[in-house]
Coordinates of N, CA and C in Angstrom, one line a residue:
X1 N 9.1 -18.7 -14.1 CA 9.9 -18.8 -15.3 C 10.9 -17.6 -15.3
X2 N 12.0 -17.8 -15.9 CA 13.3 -16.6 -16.1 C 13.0 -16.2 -17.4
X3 N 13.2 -15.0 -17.7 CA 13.5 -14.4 -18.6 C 14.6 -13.8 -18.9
X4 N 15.2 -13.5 -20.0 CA 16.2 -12.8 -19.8 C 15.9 -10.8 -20.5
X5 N 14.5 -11.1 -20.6 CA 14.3 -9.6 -20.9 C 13.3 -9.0 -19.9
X6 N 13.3 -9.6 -18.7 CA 12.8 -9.3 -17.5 C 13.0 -7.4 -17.6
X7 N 11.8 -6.8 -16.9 CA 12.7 -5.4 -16.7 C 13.0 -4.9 -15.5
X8 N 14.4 -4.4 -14.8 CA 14.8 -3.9 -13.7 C 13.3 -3.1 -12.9
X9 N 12.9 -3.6 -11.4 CA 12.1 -3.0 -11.0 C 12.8 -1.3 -10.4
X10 N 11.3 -0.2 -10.7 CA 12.0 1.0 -10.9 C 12.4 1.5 -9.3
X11 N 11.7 0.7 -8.0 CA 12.6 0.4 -6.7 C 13.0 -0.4 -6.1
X12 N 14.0 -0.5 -5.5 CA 14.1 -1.6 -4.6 C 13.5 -2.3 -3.6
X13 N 12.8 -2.9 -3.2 CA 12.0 -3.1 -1.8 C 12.7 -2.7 -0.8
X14 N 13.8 -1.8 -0.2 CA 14.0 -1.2 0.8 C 13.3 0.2 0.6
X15 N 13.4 0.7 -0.9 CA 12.9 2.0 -0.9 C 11.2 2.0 -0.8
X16 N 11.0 0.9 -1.5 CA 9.3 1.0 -1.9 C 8.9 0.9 -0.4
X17 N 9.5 0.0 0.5 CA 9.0 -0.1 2.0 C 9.0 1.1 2.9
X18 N 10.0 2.0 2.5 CA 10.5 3.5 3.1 C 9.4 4.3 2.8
X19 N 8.8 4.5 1.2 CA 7.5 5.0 1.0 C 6.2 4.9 1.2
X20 N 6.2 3.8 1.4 CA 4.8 3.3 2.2 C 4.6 3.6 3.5
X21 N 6.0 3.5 4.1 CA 6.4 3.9 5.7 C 5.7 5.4 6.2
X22 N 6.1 6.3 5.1 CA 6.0 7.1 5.1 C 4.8 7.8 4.9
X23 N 4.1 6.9 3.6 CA 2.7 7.6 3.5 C 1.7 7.4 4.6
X24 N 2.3 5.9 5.1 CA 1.7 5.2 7.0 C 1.5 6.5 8.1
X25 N 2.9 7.1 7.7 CA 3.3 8.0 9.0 C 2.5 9.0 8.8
X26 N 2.4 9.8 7.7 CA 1.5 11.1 7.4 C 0.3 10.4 7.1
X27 N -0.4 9.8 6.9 CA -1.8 9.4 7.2 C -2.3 8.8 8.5
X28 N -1.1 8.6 9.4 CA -1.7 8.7 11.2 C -2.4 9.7 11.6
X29 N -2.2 10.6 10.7 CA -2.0 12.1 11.8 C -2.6 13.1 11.0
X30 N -3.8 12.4 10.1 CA -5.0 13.3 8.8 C -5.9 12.5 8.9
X31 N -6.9 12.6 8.3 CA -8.0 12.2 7.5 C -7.6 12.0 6.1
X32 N -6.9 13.1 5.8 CA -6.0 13.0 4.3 C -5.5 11.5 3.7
X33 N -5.5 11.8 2.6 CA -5.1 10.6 1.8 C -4.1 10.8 1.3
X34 N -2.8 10.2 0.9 CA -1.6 10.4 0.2 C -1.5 9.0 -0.9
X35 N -1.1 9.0 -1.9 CA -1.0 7.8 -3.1 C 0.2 8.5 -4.0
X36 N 1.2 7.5 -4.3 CA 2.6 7.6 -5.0 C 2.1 6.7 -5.9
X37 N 2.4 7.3 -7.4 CA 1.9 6.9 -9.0 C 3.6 6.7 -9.6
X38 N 4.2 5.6 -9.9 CA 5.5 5.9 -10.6 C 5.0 5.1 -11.4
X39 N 5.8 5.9 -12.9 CA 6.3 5.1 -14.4 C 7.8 5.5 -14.5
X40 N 7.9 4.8 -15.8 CA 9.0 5.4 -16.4 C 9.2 6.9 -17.2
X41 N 7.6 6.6 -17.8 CA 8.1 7.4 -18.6 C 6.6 8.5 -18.9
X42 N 6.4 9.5 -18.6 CA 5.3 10.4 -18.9 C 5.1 10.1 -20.3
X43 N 3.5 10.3 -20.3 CA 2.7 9.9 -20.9 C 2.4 11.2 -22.0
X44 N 2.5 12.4 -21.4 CA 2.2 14.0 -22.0 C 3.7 14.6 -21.6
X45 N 3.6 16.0 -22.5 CA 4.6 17.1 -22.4 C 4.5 17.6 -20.6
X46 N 3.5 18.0 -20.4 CA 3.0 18.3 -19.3 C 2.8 16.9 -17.8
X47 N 3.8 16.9 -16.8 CA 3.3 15.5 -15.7 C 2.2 15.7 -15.0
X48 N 1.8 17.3 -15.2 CA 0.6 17.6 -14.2 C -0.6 16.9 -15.0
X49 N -0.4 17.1 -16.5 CA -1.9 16.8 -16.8 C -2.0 14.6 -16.8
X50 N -0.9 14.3 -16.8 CA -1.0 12.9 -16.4 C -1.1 12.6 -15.3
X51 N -0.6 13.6 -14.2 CA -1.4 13.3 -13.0 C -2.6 13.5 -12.5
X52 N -3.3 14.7 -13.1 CA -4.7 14.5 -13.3 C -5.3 13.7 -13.9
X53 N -4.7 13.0 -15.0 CA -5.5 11.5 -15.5 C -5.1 10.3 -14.4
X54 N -4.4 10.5 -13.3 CA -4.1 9.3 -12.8 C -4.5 9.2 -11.2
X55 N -4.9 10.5 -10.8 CA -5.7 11.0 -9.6 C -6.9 10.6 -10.7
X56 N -7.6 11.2 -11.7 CA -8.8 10.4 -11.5 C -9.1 8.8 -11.9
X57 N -8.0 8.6 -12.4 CA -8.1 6.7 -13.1 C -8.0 6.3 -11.2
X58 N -7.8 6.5 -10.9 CA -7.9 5.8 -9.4 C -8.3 6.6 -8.6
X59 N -9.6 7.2 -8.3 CA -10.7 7.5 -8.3 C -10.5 8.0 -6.7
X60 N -9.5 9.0 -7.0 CA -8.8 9.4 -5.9 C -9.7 10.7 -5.2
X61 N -10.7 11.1 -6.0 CA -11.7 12.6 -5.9 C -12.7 11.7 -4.9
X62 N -12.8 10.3 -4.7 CA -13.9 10.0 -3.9 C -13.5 10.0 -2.4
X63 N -12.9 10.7 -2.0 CA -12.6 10.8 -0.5 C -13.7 11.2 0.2
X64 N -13.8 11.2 1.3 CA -15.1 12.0 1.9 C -15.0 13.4 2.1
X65 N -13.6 13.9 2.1 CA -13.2 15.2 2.4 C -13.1 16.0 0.9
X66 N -12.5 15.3 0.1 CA -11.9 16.1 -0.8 C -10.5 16.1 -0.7
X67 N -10.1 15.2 0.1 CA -8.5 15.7 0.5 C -7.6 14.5 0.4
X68 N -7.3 14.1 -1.1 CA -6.5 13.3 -1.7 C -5.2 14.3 -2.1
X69 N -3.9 13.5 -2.1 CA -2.6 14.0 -2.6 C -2.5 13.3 -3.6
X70 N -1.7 13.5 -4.7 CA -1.0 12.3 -5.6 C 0.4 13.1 -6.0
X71 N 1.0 11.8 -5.1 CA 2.9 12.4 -5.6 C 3.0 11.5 -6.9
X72 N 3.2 12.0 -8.6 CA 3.6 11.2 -9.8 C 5.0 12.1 -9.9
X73 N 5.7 10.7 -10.0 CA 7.1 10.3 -10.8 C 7.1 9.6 -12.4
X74 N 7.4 10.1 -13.0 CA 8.3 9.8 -13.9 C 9.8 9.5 -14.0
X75 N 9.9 8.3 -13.7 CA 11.7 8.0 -13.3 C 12.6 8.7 -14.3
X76 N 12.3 7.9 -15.9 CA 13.7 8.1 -16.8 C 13.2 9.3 -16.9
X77 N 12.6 10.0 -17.5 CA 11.7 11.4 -17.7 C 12.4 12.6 -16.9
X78 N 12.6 11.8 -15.4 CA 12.9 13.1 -14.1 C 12.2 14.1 -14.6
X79 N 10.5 13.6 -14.5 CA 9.6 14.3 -14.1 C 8.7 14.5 -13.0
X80 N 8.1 15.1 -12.2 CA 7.0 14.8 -11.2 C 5.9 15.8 -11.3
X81 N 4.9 15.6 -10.6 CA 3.7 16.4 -10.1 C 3.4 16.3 -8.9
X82 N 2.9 17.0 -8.1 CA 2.0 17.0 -6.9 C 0.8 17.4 -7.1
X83 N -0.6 16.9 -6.7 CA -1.5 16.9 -7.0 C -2.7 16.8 -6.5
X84 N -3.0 17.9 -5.6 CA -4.1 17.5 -4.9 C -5.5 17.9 -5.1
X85 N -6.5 17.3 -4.3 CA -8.2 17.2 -4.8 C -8.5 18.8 -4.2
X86 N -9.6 19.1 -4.5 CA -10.1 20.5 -3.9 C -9.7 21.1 -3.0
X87 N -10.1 20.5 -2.1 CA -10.2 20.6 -0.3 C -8.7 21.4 -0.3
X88 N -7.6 20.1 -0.4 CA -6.5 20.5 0.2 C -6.3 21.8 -0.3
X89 N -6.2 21.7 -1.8 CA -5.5 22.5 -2.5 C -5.8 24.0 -1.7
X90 N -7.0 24.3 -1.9 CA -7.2 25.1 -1.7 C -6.7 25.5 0.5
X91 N -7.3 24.8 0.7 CA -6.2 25.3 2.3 C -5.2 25.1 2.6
X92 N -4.2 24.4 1.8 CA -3.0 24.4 2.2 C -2.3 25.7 1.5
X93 N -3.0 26.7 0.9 CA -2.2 28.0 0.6 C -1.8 28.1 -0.6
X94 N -2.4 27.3 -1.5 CA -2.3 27.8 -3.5 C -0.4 27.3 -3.4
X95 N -0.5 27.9 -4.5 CA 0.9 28.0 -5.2 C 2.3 27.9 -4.3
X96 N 2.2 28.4 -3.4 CA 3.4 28.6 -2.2 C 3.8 27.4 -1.3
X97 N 2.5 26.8 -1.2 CA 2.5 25.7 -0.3 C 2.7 24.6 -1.9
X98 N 2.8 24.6 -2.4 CA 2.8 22.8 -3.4 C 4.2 23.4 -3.8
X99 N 4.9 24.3 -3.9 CA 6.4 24.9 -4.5 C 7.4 24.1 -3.5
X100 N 6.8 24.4 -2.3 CA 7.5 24.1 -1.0 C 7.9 22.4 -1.0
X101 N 6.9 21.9 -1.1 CA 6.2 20.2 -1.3 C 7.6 19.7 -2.7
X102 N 7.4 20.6 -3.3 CA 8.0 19.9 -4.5 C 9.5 20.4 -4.8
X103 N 9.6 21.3 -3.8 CA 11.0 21.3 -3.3 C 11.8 19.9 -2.2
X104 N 11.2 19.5 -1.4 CA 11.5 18.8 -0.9 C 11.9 17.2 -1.8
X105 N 11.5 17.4 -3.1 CA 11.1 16.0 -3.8 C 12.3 16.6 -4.9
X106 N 12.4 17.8 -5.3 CA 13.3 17.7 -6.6 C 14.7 17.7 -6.5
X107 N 15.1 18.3 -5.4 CA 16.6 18.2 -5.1 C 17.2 16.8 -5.2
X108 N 16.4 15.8 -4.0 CA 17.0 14.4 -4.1 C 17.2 13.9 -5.4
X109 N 15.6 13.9 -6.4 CA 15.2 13.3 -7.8 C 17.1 14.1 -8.7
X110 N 17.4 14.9 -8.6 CA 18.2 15.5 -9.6 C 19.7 14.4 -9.6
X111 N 19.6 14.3 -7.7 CA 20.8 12.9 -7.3 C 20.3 12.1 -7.3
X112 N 19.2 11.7 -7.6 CA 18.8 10.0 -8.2 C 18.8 9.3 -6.6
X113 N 18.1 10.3 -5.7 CA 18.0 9.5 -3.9 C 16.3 9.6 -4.1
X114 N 15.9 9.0 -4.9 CA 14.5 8.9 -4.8 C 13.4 8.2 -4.3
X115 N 13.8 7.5 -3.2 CA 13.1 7.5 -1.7 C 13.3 8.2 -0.7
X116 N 14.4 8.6 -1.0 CA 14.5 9.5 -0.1 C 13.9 11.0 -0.2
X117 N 13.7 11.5 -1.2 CA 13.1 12.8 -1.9 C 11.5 12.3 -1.3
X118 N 11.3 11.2 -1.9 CA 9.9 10.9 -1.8 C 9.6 11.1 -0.2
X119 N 10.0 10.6 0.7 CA 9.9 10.1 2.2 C 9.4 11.9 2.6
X120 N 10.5 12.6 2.0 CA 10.6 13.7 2.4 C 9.2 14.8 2.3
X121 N 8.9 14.8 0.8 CA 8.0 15.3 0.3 C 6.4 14.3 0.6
X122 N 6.6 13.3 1.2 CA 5.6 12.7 1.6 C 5.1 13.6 3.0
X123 N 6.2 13.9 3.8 CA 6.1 14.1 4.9 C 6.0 15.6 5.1
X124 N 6.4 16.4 4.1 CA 5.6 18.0 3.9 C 4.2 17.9 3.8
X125 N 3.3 17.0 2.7 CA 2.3 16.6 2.1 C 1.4 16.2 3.7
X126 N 2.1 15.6 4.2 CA 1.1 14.5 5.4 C 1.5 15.8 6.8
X127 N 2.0 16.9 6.6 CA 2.3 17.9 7.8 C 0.7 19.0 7.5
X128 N 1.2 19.1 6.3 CA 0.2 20.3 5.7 C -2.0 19.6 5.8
X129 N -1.6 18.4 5.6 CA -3.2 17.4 5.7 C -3.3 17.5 7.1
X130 N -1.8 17.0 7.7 CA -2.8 17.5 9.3 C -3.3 18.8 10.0
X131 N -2.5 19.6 9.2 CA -2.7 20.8 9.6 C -4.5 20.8 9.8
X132 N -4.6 20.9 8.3 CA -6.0 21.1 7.9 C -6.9 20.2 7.8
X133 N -6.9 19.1 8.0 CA -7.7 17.7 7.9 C -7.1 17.3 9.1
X134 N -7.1 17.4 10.1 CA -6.8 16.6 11.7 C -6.9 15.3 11.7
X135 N -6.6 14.2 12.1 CA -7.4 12.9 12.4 C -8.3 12.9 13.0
X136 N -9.3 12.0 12.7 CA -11.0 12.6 13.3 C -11.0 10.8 13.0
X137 N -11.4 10.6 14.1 CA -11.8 8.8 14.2 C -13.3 8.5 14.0
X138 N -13.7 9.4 13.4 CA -15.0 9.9 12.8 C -15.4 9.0 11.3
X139 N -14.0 9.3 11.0 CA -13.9 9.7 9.3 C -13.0 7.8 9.5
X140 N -13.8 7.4 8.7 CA -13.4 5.7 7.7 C -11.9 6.5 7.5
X141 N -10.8 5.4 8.4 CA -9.5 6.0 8.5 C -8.5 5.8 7.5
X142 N -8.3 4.3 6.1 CA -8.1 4.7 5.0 C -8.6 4.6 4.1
X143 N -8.9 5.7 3.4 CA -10.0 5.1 2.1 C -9.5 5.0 1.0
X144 N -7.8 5.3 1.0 CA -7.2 4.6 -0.1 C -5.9 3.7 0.3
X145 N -5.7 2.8 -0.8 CA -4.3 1.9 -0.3 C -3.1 2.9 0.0
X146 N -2.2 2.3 0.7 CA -1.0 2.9 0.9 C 0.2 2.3 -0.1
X147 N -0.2 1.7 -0.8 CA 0.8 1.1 -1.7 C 1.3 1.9 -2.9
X148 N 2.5 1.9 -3.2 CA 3.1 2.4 -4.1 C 2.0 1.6 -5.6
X149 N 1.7 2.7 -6.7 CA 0.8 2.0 -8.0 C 2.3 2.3 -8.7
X150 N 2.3 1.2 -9.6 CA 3.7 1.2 -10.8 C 2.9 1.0 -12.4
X151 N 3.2 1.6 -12.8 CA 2.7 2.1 -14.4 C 4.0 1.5 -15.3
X152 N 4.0 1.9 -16.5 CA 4.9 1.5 -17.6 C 6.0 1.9 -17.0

């Protein structure tokens, strides 16, 4: 059925394909998990504390490692967070290492090249998990989808 108050999807399927590509590429090469959360429009003042409600609504802390990412966008908002579970956080180097991460993501976001920011900052996120989380054919190799989750 057509609508005419359908609403514009917030990527295109060249980009949405580019980020999945991407989370594909840096989850070759970890144990690590990477998941991209977009809305429109944040939910709180703060995107971190919505991305802590949306790392845990998708029960992202149940890795075997501890070593979930969550890249959240807020499109109209041009907001984001990076977000990760214990593990990482803590060995990828605190504060200095996620500044780095979300440098890669905010420059594009400010020119509205937001697969391409994303691709980018995917691929700091999936450098830093291999670092510290190696692939280990050990470890159940995805334990989360790679699909882009779309919110309001």
């Amino acid at each position: 059925m057509f609508s005419l108050f359908g609403k514009k999807p917030m990527l295109d399927k060249a980009s949405q394909l580019k980020i999945v590509e991407a989370i594909k590429e840096a989850e070759s090469k970890t144990s690590g998990e990477v998941r991209v959360f977009m809305e429109h429009h944040c939910a709180y003042v703060d995107p971190m504390e919505r991305a802590k409600e949306i790392f845990a609504s998708l029960a992202m802390e149940q890795t075997s490692a501890r070593n979930a990412v969550l890249v959240y966008v807020a499109i109209s908002d041009r907001q984001f967070a990076l977000f990760g579970d214990v593990a990482i956080y803590e060995k990828a180097g605190g504060p200095i290492f996620w500044k780095k991460a979300a440098e890669k993501l905010v420059g594009h976001l400010r020119k509205n090249e937001i697969a391409e920011g994303m691709h980018n900052c995917i691929h700091e996120l999936g450098t830093a998990l291999a670092t510290h989380f190696p692939y280990d054919p050990a470890v159940k190799k995805n334990e989360l989808p790679d699909e882009i989750v779309f919110g309001k």
